[in-house]
Amino acid sequence: MKPIVIIGSGHGGLTTAREIRQLDKNIEIIIISKEQVCAYYKPNLSKALAMKKSVDQLVMKTADRLENDLDVITYSYTNVAHIDTKENELCVMGLEGEQKIGYSSLVLAMGASPNNLPIIGDAKDEIVTVNSLDDYVIFREKIKNNTRVLIIGAGFVGCELASDLVSSQYHVDIVDLSQWPMQRMVPKEIGDAIPSSFPNGSSKWHMNTSVVKVSKSDDAIDVHLSNGKKVSVDVVVSAAGLSPNCDLAFDSGIKVCGGIGVDEYLRTNIENVYAIGDCAEINGNYLPFISPATHSAKALAKTILGNSTKLQIPGLDVAIKISTCPIVVSPSLKKTGRWVTTGKEGNFISRFVADDGGILGFAISGLMITHKNTLAQECIAANSLKTL
Ligand SMILES: Cc1cc2nc3c(=O)[nH]c(=O)nc-3n(C[C@H](O)[C@H](O)[C@H](O)COP(=O)(O)OP(=O)(O)OC[C@H]3O[C@@H](n4cnc5c(N)ncnc54)[C@H](O)[C@@H]3O)c2cc1C
């Protein structure tokens, strides 16, 4: 029998391999990644400074350990160039040149890539991202011996990076087009509580504006904003959102919507080809978080081994790692609704409510995060989280 092949060694790919191996000790599993295969926990990338962890200390298992513990074959620095869905075969380009690899089942776990921003200027290539361990090596090298960092994007990753940098005495500038931090996930009251919670003088938040140009000047990078202001910093980090990695799937005839389109069994439109994690769009829902990928991997392992299992997501709570302003968000799968907020001084409970009064999601902050389980139960009672 041909092996099960997993493209991608992030949380989605490795959890799928682990779940399959738990259920079947013998089936051959191959994991392919365009980066170094290793196990690390991506959420730690935005709190590693506070954890006082070096890049090496973030690696939980090397490729050798994974091969040994999970009895899998890994291919690092190997790019999948094409999927032949008729012959069930991949064309890969790796350290040993071009190669064909056959599969019985194929799992696409290729994650998402940072959005390309329309920024001009001779320092454009100096902008770094933090979306993989390889990125993080560069980020840590850049911030070494520097003190001023500008972050493009005040979404949850941008806010977490800002919090982590400030915890290590960096000064951060945060730039975002939206009106308040994390606008797509939390109401204004909670968004505004984030900058207020940062130590005095540690950060400057430039909202309602964007970065248009970055240019080199002596020892600094001059960042020009659309509101006409200029900020001089040492390092510029982009945390301005991710787009699912779909090109390979699209070029191989696999249906792509916003992400790689799958149903509640994680099946694409092609038999024996599945998608999971940040590259997948599950029945029209895009859920780029750890917990949906974990639940997906558990269901998918059973399905691949012959026991078709629907994905069930009991809760979508995401803890936002801002040390001065703890927040828990359960994102709504539906975009239309309104925030109903109670509380004050950084301690808020916000329900995202549909027209019929049903709770679609929630955001809680400060001392109110202890109410997480009660709100999660309200969501489950309103049946808003499970229906994918
Ligand atoms: C800084 C940061 C902090 C975060 N914190 C949280 C958090 O606190 N809570 C939470 O729920 N979520 C968090 N997230 C999101 C969460 O980490 C992701 O949803 C999750 O890690 C995605 O896993 P994945 O396996 O889908 O993708 P990835 O981890 O991105 O893995 C993709 C893999 O695919 C490989 N690949 C891609 N294309 C190819 C190709 N053509 N050929 C071969 N290999 C390929 C890559 O090399 C990589 O190994 C955070 C994200 C970031 C960036």
CSV table of C-alpha atoms and ligand atoms in Angstrom, one decimal:
chain,number,residue,atom,x,y,z
A,1,MET,CA,0.0,0.0,0.0
A,2,LYS,CA,1.2,3.5,-0.8
A,3,PRO,CA,2.0,5.8,2.2
A,4,ILE,CA,-0.2,8.5,3.7
A,5,VAL,CA,1.6,11.7,2.8
A,6,ILE,CA,1.2,15.0,4.7
A,7,ILE,CA,2.4,18.2,3.2
A,8,GLY,CA,3.4,20.6,6.0
A,9,SER,CA,5.0,20.0,9.4
A,10,GLY,CA,3.2,22.7,11.4
A,11,HIS,CA,0.6,22.0,14.1
A,12,GLY,CA,-2.0,20.7,11.6
A,13,GLY,CA,0.4,18.3,9.8
A,14,LEU,CA,2.2,16.9,12.9
A,15,THR,CA,-0.9,16.5,14.9
A,16,THR,CA,-2.5,14.5,12.1
A,17,ALA,CA,0.6,12.3,11.9
A,18,ARG,CA,0.5,11.7,15.7
A,19,GLU,CA,-3.2,10.9,15.6
A,20,ILE,CA,-2.9,8.5,12.7
A,21,ARG,CA,0.1,6.7,14.4
A,22,GLN,CA,-1.9,6.3,17.6
A,23,LEU,CA,-4.6,4.5,15.7
A,24,ASP,CA,-2.4,2.5,13.4
A,25,LYS,CA,1.1,1.3,14.3
A,26,ASN,CA,2.1,0.0,10.9
A,27,ILE,CA,0.8,2.3,8.1
A,28,GLU,CA,3.6,4.3,6.4
A,29,ILE,CA,3.5,8.0,7.0
A,30,ILE,CA,5.6,10.6,5.1
A,31,ILE,CA,5.8,14.3,6.2
A,32,ILE,CA,7.1,16.8,3.7
A,33,SER,CA,8.0,20.4,4.5
A,34,LYS,CA,9.6,23.2,2.6
A,35,GLU,CA,11.2,24.2,5.9
A,36,GLN,CA,13.2,22.2,8.4
A,37,VAL,CA,10.8,19.6,9.9
A,38,CYS,CA,10.7,20.0,13.6
A,39,ALA,CA,8.0,20.3,16.3
A,40,TYR,CA,7.6,23.7,17.9
A,41,TYR,CA,4.5,25.5,19.2
A,42,LYS,CA,3.8,28.5,17.0
A,43,PRO,CA,1.9,30.5,19.7
A,44,ASN,CA,5.2,30.6,21.6
A,45,LEU,CA,6.7,32.8,18.9
A,46,SER,CA,4.8,35.8,20.3
A,47,LYS,CA,5.7,35.2,23.9
A,48,ALA,CA,9.2,33.8,23.7
A,49,LEU,CA,11.0,36.9,25.0
A,50,ALA,CA,8.8,37.0,28.1
A,51,MET,CA,9.5,33.2,28.5
A,52,LYS,CA,13.2,34.0,28.2
A,53,LYS,CA,13.5,31.3,25.5
A,54,SER,CA,16.1,31.3,22.7
A,55,VAL,CA,15.1,30.0,19.3
A,56,ASP,CA,16.8,26.6,20.0
A,57,GLN,CA,14.8,26.3,23.2
A,58,LEU,CA,11.5,26.6,21.3
A,59,VAL,CA,12.2,23.4,19.3
A,60,MET,CA,10.4,20.6,21.1
A,61,LYS,CA,11.4,17.8,18.8
A,62,THR,CA,13.9,17.6,15.9
A,63,ALA,CA,13.2,15.7,12.7
A,64,ASP,CA,15.2,12.7,14.0
A,65,ARG,CA,13.2,12.6,17.2
A,66,LEU,CA,9.9,12.8,15.3
A,67,GLU,CA,11.1,10.0,12.9
A,68,ASN,CA,11.9,7.9,15.9
A,69,ASP,CA,9.0,8.6,18.1
A,70,LEU,CA,6.2,8.6,15.5
A,71,ASP,CA,7.8,6.1,13.1
A,72,VAL,CA,7.5,8.5,10.1
A,73,ILE,CA,9.7,9.5,7.3
A,74,THR,CA,10.4,13.3,7.0
A,75,TYR,CA,11.6,15.4,4.1
A,76,SER,CA,12.9,18.8,5.1
A,77,TYR,CA,13.5,21.7,2.7
A,78,THR,CA,11.4,19.9,0.2
A,79,ASN,CA,8.9,21.8,-1.9
A,80,VAL,CA,6.0,20.1,-3.5
A,81,ALA,CA,5.9,21.3,-7.1
A,82,HIS,CA,2.8,19.4,-8.3
A,83,ILE,CA,0.1,17.0,-7.3
A,84,ASP,CA,-1.0,14.5,-9.9
A,85,THR,CA,-4.4,13.6,-8.5
A,86,LYS,CA,-5.1,11.0,-11.2
A,87,GLU,CA,-1.9,9.0,-10.5
A,88,ASN,CA,-2.0,9.8,-6.7
A,89,GLU,CA,1.6,11.1,-7.0
A,90,LEU,CA,3.5,14.2,-5.9
A,91,CYS,CA,6.4,15.8,-7.8
A,92,VAL,CA,8.8,17.2,-5.1
A,93,MET,CA,12.0,19.2,-5.3
A,94,GLY,CA,14.3,18.7,-2.3
A,95,LEU,CA,17.8,18.4,-1.1
A,96,GLU,CA,18.2,15.3,-3.4
A,97,GLY,CA,16.7,16.9,-6.5
A,98,GLU,CA,13.4,16.1,-8.1
A,99,GLN,CA,11.5,13.0,-7.0
A,100,LYS,CA,8.1,11.4,-7.3
A,101,ILE,CA,6.3,10.2,-4.2
A,102,GLY,CA,3.1,8.2,-4.4
A,103,TYR,CA,0.3,8.4,-1.8
A,104,SER,CA,-2.8,6.5,-0.7
A,105,SER,CA,-4.2,9.5,1.1
A,106,LEU,CA,-2.8,13.1,0.9
A,107,VAL,CA,-3.2,15.7,3.7
A,108,LEU,CA,-2.6,19.3,2.7
A,109,ALA,CA,-1.4,21.1,5.9
A,110,MET,CA,0.5,23.9,4.2
A,111,GLY,CA,-0.6,26.8,6.5
A,112,ALA,CA,-0.8,30.4,5.4
A,113,SER,CA,1.6,33.1,4.3
A,114,PRO,CA,2.0,36.8,5.4
A,115,ASN,CA,0.0,39.2,3.2
A,116,ASN,CA,2.1,41.2,0.7
A,117,LEU,CA,1.6,44.9,1.5
A,118,PRO,CA,1.7,47.7,-1.1
A,119,ILE,CA,4.7,49.4,0.6
A,120,ILE,CA,7.5,51.1,-1.4
A,121,GLY,CA,11.0,52.3,-0.5
A,122,ASP,CA,14.6,51.0,-0.3
A,123,ALA,CA,14.0,49.4,3.1
A,124,LYS,CA,11.1,47.2,1.9
A,125,ASP,CA,13.3,44.1,2.0
A,126,GLU,CA,14.2,44.8,5.6
A,127,ILE,CA,10.6,44.1,6.8
A,128,VAL,CA,10.4,40.8,8.7
A,129,THR,CA,7.5,38.6,9.6
A,130,VAL,CA,6.9,36.1,12.4
A,131,ASN,CA,5.0,33.2,11.0
A,132,SER,CA,7.5,30.3,11.2
A,133,LEU,CA,10.5,29.3,13.2
A,134,ASP,CA,12.8,30.3,10.2
A,135,ASP,CA,11.1,33.8,10.3
A,136,TYR,CA,11.7,33.9,14.0
A,137,VAL,CA,15.4,33.3,13.7
A,138,ILE,CA,15.7,36.4,11.5
A,139,PHE,CA,13.4,38.4,13.8
A,140,ARG,CA,15.5,37.6,16.9
A,141,GLU,CA,18.7,38.5,15.0
A,142,LYS,CA,17.3,41.8,13.9
A,143,ILE,CA,16.1,42.9,17.3
A,144,LYS,CA,19.4,42.0,19.0
A,145,ASN,CA,21.2,45.2,20.0
A,146,ASN,CA,18.2,47.3,19.0
A,147,THR,CA,15.5,49.0,20.9
A,148,ARG,CA,12.8,50.5,18.6
A,149,VAL,CA,10.5,48.2,16.7
A,150,LEU,CA,7.5,49.1,14.5
A,151,ILE,CA,4.8,46.6,14.0
A,152,ILE,CA,2.5,46.8,11.0
A,153,GLY,CA,-0.9,45.4,12.1
A,154,ALA,CA,-2.7,45.5,15.4
A,155,GLY,CA,-4.5,42.2,15.0
A,156,PHE,CA,-4.0,39.6,17.7
A,157,VAL,CA,-0.5,38.6,16.6
A,158,GLY,CA,0.6,42.2,16.3
A,159,CYS,CA,-0.7,43.0,19.8
A,160,GLU,CA,0.9,39.9,21.2
A,161,LEU,CA,4.3,40.7,19.6
A,162,ALA,CA,4.0,44.3,21.0
A,163,SER,CA,3.3,43.0,24.5
A,164,ASP,CA,6.2,40.6,24.3
A,165,LEU,CA,8.7,43.2,23.0
A,166,VAL,CA,7.6,45.7,25.7
A,167,SER,CA,8.1,43.1,28.4
A,168,SER,CA,11.7,43.1,27.3
A,169,GLN,CA,12.1,46.9,27.4
A,170,TYR,CA,11.7,47.5,23.7
A,171,HIS,CA,9.8,50.6,22.5
A,172,VAL,CA,7.1,49.7,20.0
A,173,ASP,CA,5.1,51.6,17.4
A,174,ILE,CA,2.0,49.9,16.2
A,175,VAL,CA,0.4,50.9,12.9
A,176,ASP,CA,-3.1,49.8,11.8
A,177,LEU,CA,-5.8,51.0,9.4
A,178,SER,CA,-8.5,50.0,11.8
A,179,GLN,CA,-10.0,52.3,14.5
A,180,TRP,CA,-8.9,50.2,17.5
A,181,PRO,CA,-6.6,47.2,18.1
A,182,MET,CA,-8.0,43.8,17.2
A,183,GLN,CA,-11.1,45.5,15.7
A,184,ARG,CA,-12.1,42.3,13.9
A,185,MET,CA,-12.2,40.2,17.1
A,186,VAL,CA,-13.2,42.5,19.9
A,187,PRO,CA,-15.4,45.6,20.5
A,188,LYS,CA,-14.0,49.1,20.9
A,189,GLU,CA,-14.0,48.9,24.7
A,190,ILE,CA,-11.7,45.9,24.8
A,191,GLY,CA,-9.6,47.1,21.9
A,192,ASP,CA,-9.0,50.5,23.6
A,193,ALA,CA,-8.1,48.7,26.8
A,194,ILE,CA,-5.0,47.2,25.2
A,195,PRO,CA,-2.9,50.3,24.6
A,196,SER,CA,-4.0,51.8,28.0
A,197,SER,CA,-2.7,48.7,29.8
A,198,PHE,CA,0.9,49.1,28.4
A,199,PRO,CA,3.4,50.7,30.6
A,200,ASN,CA,3.7,54.5,30.2
A,201,GLY,CA,6.0,55.5,27.3
A,202,SER,CA,6.5,52.0,26.1
A,203,SER,CA,4.3,52.1,23.0
A,204,LYS,CA,2.7,54.4,20.5
A,205,TRP,CA,-0.4,53.3,18.6
A,206,HIS,CA,-1.0,54.8,15.2
A,207,MET,CA,-4.6,53.9,14.3
A,208,ASN,CA,-6.6,54.8,11.2
A,209,THR,CA,-3.4,54.9,9.1
A,210,SER,CA,-1.1,52.7,7.1
A,211,VAL,CA,2.6,52.3,6.2
A,212,VAL,CA,3.2,53.6,2.7
A,213,LYS,CA,7.0,53.8,2.5
A,214,VAL,CA,10.0,52.5,4.3
A,215,SER,CA,13.4,54.1,3.6
A,216,LYS,CA,16.9,53.6,5.0
A,217,SER,CA,18.5,56.5,6.8
A,218,ASP,CA,21.8,56.3,8.6
A,219,ASP,CA,21.3,53.7,11.4
A,220,ALA,CA,17.5,53.7,11.2
A,221,ILE,CA,14.5,52.9,9.1
A,222,ASP,CA,12.2,55.8,8.4
A,223,VAL,CA,8.6,54.6,8.2
A,224,HIS,CA,6.2,57.0,6.3
A,225,LEU,CA,2.5,56.7,7.2
A,226,SER,CA,-0.5,57.6,5.1
A,227,ASN,CA,-1.4,60.3,7.6
A,228,GLY,CA,1.8,62.2,6.7
A,229,LYS,CA,3.7,61.3,9.9
A,230,LYS,CA,7.2,59.7,9.9
A,231,VAL,CA,8.5,57.3,12.5
A,232,SER,CA,12.2,56.3,12.8
A,233,VAL,CA,12.8,52.8,14.1
A,234,ASP,CA,15.4,50.0,14.1
A,235,VAL,CA,13.3,47.1,13.0
A,236,VAL,CA,9.9,46.8,11.1
A,237,VAL,CA,7.8,43.7,11.6
A,238,SER,CA,4.7,42.9,9.5
A,239,ALA,CA,1.9,41.2,11.3
A,240,ALA,CA,-0.7,42.3,8.8
A,241,GLY,CA,-2.7,39.1,8.3
A,242,LEU,CA,-2.1,35.8,6.5
A,243,SER,CA,-3.5,34.3,3.3
A,244,PRO,CA,-4.0,30.5,3.0
A,245,ASN,CA,-1.4,28.7,0.9
A,246,CYS,CA,-3.6,27.5,-1.9
A,247,ASP,CA,-1.6,27.9,-5.1
A,248,LEU,CA,-0.4,24.3,-5.2
A,249,ALA,CA,-3.9,22.9,-4.6
A,250,PHE,CA,-5.4,25.3,-7.2
A,251,ASP,CA,-2.8,24.4,-9.8
A,252,SER,CA,-3.5,20.7,-9.2
A,253,GLY,CA,-7.2,21.1,-9.8
A,254,ILE,CA,-8.3,21.0,-6.2
A,255,LYS,CA,-11.2,23.4,-5.3
A,256,VAL,CA,-10.1,26.6,-3.7
A,257,CYS,CA,-12.4,29.2,-2.2
A,258,GLY,CA,-10.8,31.6,0.3
A,259,GLY,CA,-8.8,28.6,1.4
A,260,ILE,CA,-8.7,25.0,0.2
A,261,GLY,CA,-12.3,24.1,0.3
A,262,VAL,CA,-13.2,21.1,2.5
A,263,ASP,CA,-16.4,19.7,4.0
A,264,GLU,CA,-17.0,18.7,7.6
A,265,TYR,CA,-14.9,15.5,7.0
A,266,LEU,CA,-12.0,17.7,5.8
A,267,ARG,CA,-12.4,16.2,2.3
A,268,THR,CA,-11.6,18.3,-0.8
A,269,ASN,CA,-13.4,17.8,-4.1
A,270,ILE,CA,-10.7,15.2,-5.0
A,271,GLU,CA,-11.0,11.7,-3.6
A,272,ASN,CA,-8.4,10.8,-0.9
A,273,VAL,CA,-7.1,14.4,-0.7
A,274,TYR,CA,-7.8,16.3,2.5
A,275,ALA,CA,-6.9,19.8,3.9
A,276,ILE,CA,-6.4,20.9,7.5
A,277,GLY,CA,-5.3,24.0,9.5
A,278,ASP,CA,-4.6,27.5,8.2
A,279,CYS,CA,-4.7,26.5,4.5
A,280,ALA,CA,-8.3,25.0,4.8
A,281,GLU,CA,-11.7,26.6,4.6
A,282,ILE,CA,-14.2,24.3,6.3
A,283,ASN,CA,-17.7,24.7,4.7
A,284,GLY,CA,-16.9,28.3,4.1
A,285,ASN,CA,-15.4,29.0,7.6
A,286,TYR,CA,-11.8,30.1,8.0
A,287,LEU,CA,-10.5,29.2,11.5
A,288,PRO,CA,-6.7,29.8,11.6
A,289,PHE,CA,-6.3,28.8,15.2
A,290,ILE,CA,-4.7,25.9,17.2
A,291,SER,CA,-7.9,24.3,18.6
A,292,PRO,CA,-9.8,23.8,15.3
A,293,ALA,CA,-6.6,22.3,13.8
A,294,THR,CA,-6.3,19.9,16.7
A,295,HIS,CA,-9.9,18.8,16.5
A,296,SER,CA,-9.6,18.5,12.7
A,297,ALA,CA,-6.5,16.2,13.0
A,298,LYS,CA,-8.4,13.9,15.5
A,299,ALA,CA,-11.3,13.5,13.1
A,300,LEU,CA,-9.2,13.3,10.0
A,301,ALA,CA,-7.0,10.5,11.3
A,302,LYS,CA,-10.1,8.3,11.9
A,303,THR,CA,-11.6,9.2,8.5
A,304,ILE,CA,-8.3,8.4,6.6
A,305,LEU,CA,-8.2,5.0,8.4
A,306,GLY,CA,-11.7,4.1,7.3
A,307,ASN,CA,-13.9,5.4,10.1
A,308,SER,CA,-15.5,8.5,8.5
A,309,THR,CA,-15.7,11.1,11.3
A,310,LYS,CA,-17.3,14.5,11.2
A,311,LEU,CA,-15.4,17.4,12.6
A,312,GLN,CA,-16.9,18.6,15.9
A,313,ILE,CA,-15.5,21.8,17.5
A,314,PRO,CA,-16.7,22.1,21.1
A,315,GLY,CA,-15.4,25.6,21.6
A,316,LEU,CA,-13.3,28.1,19.7
A,317,ASP,CA,-11.8,30.0,22.7
A,318,VAL,CA,-8.5,31.8,21.9
A,319,ALA,CA,-6.5,33.2,24.8
A,320,ILE,CA,-4.8,36.4,23.6
A,321,LYS,CA,-1.3,36.6,25.2
A,322,ILE,CA,-1.1,40.2,26.3
A,323,SER,CA,0.4,40.1,29.8
A,324,THR,CA,-1.0,43.5,30.9
A,325,CYS,CA,-4.5,42.9,29.4
A,326,PRO,CA,-5.5,39.3,29.3
A,327,ILE,CA,-8.3,38.6,26.7
A,328,VAL,CA,-10.2,35.5,25.7
A,329,VAL,CA,-12.0,35.6,22.4
A,330,SER,CA,-14.4,33.1,20.9
A,331,PRO,CA,-14.7,34.4,17.3
A,332,SER,CA,-18.1,34.4,15.6
A,333,LEU,CA,-18.5,32.3,12.5
A,334,LYS,CA,-21.0,34.7,11.2
A,335,LYS,CA,-20.0,38.3,10.3
A,336,THR,CA,-23.3,40.0,11.0
A,337,GLY,CA,-24.2,40.7,14.5
A,338,ARG,CA,-23.6,43.4,17.2
A,339,TRP,CA,-21.5,43.7,20.3
A,340,VAL,CA,-23.3,44.0,23.6
A,341,THR,CA,-20.8,45.0,26.3
A,342,THR,CA,-20.8,45.4,30.0
A,343,GLY,CA,-18.0,46.3,32.4
A,344,LYS,CA,-15.5,49.1,33.0
A,345,GLU,CA,-11.8,49.9,33.4
A,346,GLY,CA,-10.4,47.0,31.3
A,347,ASN,CA,-12.7,44.4,32.7
A,348,PHE,CA,-15.3,43.7,30.1
A,349,ILE,CA,-17.8,41.0,29.0
A,350,SER,CA,-18.9,41.4,25.4
A,351,ARG,CA,-21.3,39.1,23.6
A,352,PHE,CA,-21.6,39.1,19.8
A,353,VAL,CA,-25.3,38.8,19.3
A,354,ALA,CA,-27.4,37.9,16.2
A,355,ASP,CA,-30.6,39.7,15.3
A,356,ASP,CA,-32.6,36.9,16.9
A,357,GLY,CA,-30.7,37.4,20.2
A,358,GLY,CA,-28.6,34.2,19.9
A,359,ILE,CA,-25.0,34.5,21.0
A,360,LEU,CA,-22.6,34.0,18.1
A,361,GLY,CA,-19.3,34.6,19.9
A,362,PHE,CA,-17.7,36.6,22.8
A,363,ALA,CA,-14.8,38.6,24.0
A,364,ILE,CA,-13.8,39.1,27.6
A,365,SER,CA,-11.0,41.0,29.2
A,366,GLY,CA,-9.1,41.6,32.5
A,367,LEU,CA,-10.7,40.1,35.5
A,368,MET,CA,-13.7,38.9,33.5
A,369,ILE,CA,-11.8,36.1,31.8
A,370,THR,CA,-12.8,33.9,34.7
A,371,HIS,CA,-16.3,33.9,33.1
A,372,LYS,CA,-14.9,32.0,30.0
A,373,ASN,CA,-16.7,28.7,30.7
A,374,THR,CA,-20.1,30.3,31.4
A,375,LEU,CA,-19.9,32.3,28.1
A,376,ALA,CA,-18.7,29.2,26.2
A,377,GLN,CA,-21.8,27.3,27.5
A,378,GLU,CA,-24.0,30.2,26.4
A,379,CYS,CA,-22.6,29.9,22.9
A,380,ILE,CA,-23.0,26.1,22.9
A,381,ALA,CA,-26.6,26.5,24.1
A,382,ALA,CA,-27.2,28.9,21.2
A,383,ASN,CA,-25.6,26.2,19.0
A,384,SER,CA,-23.4,28.8,17.4
A,385,LEU,CA,-20.0,27.1,17.5
A,386,LYS,CA,-20.6,23.5,16.4
A,387,THR,CA,-22.3,24.2,13.1
A,388,LEU,CA,-19.6,24.2,10.5
B,1,LIG,C1,3.0,34.5,16.3
B,1,LIG,C2,1.7,33.7,16.2
B,1,LIG,C3,1.1,33.4,17.4
B,1,LIG,C4,-0.1,32.6,17.4
B,1,LIG,N1,-0.7,32.4,18.6
B,1,LIG,C5,-1.8,31.6,18.6
B,1,LIG,C6,-2.5,31.4,19.8
B,1,LIG,O1,-2.1,31.8,20.9
B,1,LIG,N2,-3.6,30.6,19.8
B,1,LIG,C7,-4.1,30.0,18.6
B,1,LIG,O2,-5.1,29.3,18.6
B,1,LIG,N3,-3.5,30.3,17.4
B,1,LIG,C8,-2.4,31.1,17.4
B,1,LIG,N4,-1.7,31.3,16.2
B,1,LIG,C9,-2.2,30.6,15.0
B,1,LIG,C10,-1.8,29.2,15.0
B,1,LIG,O3,-0.4,29.1,15.4
B,1,LIG,C11,-1.9,28.6,13.6
B,1,LIG,O4,-3.3,28.5,13.4
B,1,LIG,C12,-1.4,27.2,13.5
B,1,LIG,O5,-0.1,27.1,14.0
B,1,LIG,C13,-1.4,26.8,12.0
B,1,LIG,O6,-0.9,25.5,11.8
B,1,LIG,P1,-0.8,24.9,10.3
B,1,LIG,O7,-0.2,23.5,10.5
B,1,LIG,O8,-2.1,25.0,9.6
B,1,LIG,O9,0.2,25.8,9.5
B,1,LIG,P2,1.8,26.1,9.7
B,1,LIG,O10,2.2,25.9,11.1
B,1,LIG,O11,2.1,27.4,9.1
B,1,LIG,O12,2.5,25.0,8.9
B,1,LIG,C14,2.5,25.0,7.5
B,1,LIG,C15,3.6,24.0,7.0
B,1,LIG,O13,3.4,23.8,5.6
B,1,LIG,C16,4.7,23.8,5.0
B,1,LIG,N5,4.5,24.1,3.5
B,1,LIG,C17,3.8,25.2,3.0
B,1,LIG,N6,3.8,25.1,1.7
B,1,LIG,C18,4.5,24.0,1.3
B,1,LIG,C19,4.8,23.4,0.1
B,1,LIG,N7,4.5,23.9,-1.1
B,1,LIG,N8,5.6,22.3,0.1
B,1,LIG,C20,6.0,21.8,1.3
B,1,LIG,N9,5.7,22.3,2.5
B,1,LIG,C21,4.9,23.4,2.5
B,1,LIG,C22,5.5,24.8,5.8
B,1,LIG,O14,6.9,24.7,5.6
B,1,LIG,C23,5.0,24.4,7.2
B,1,LIG,O15,5.7,23.3,7.7
B,1,LIG,C24,-0.6,32.1,16.2
B,1,LIG,C25,0.1,32.4,15.0
B,1,LIG,C26,1.2,33.2,15.0
B,1,LIG,C27,2.0,33.5,13.7
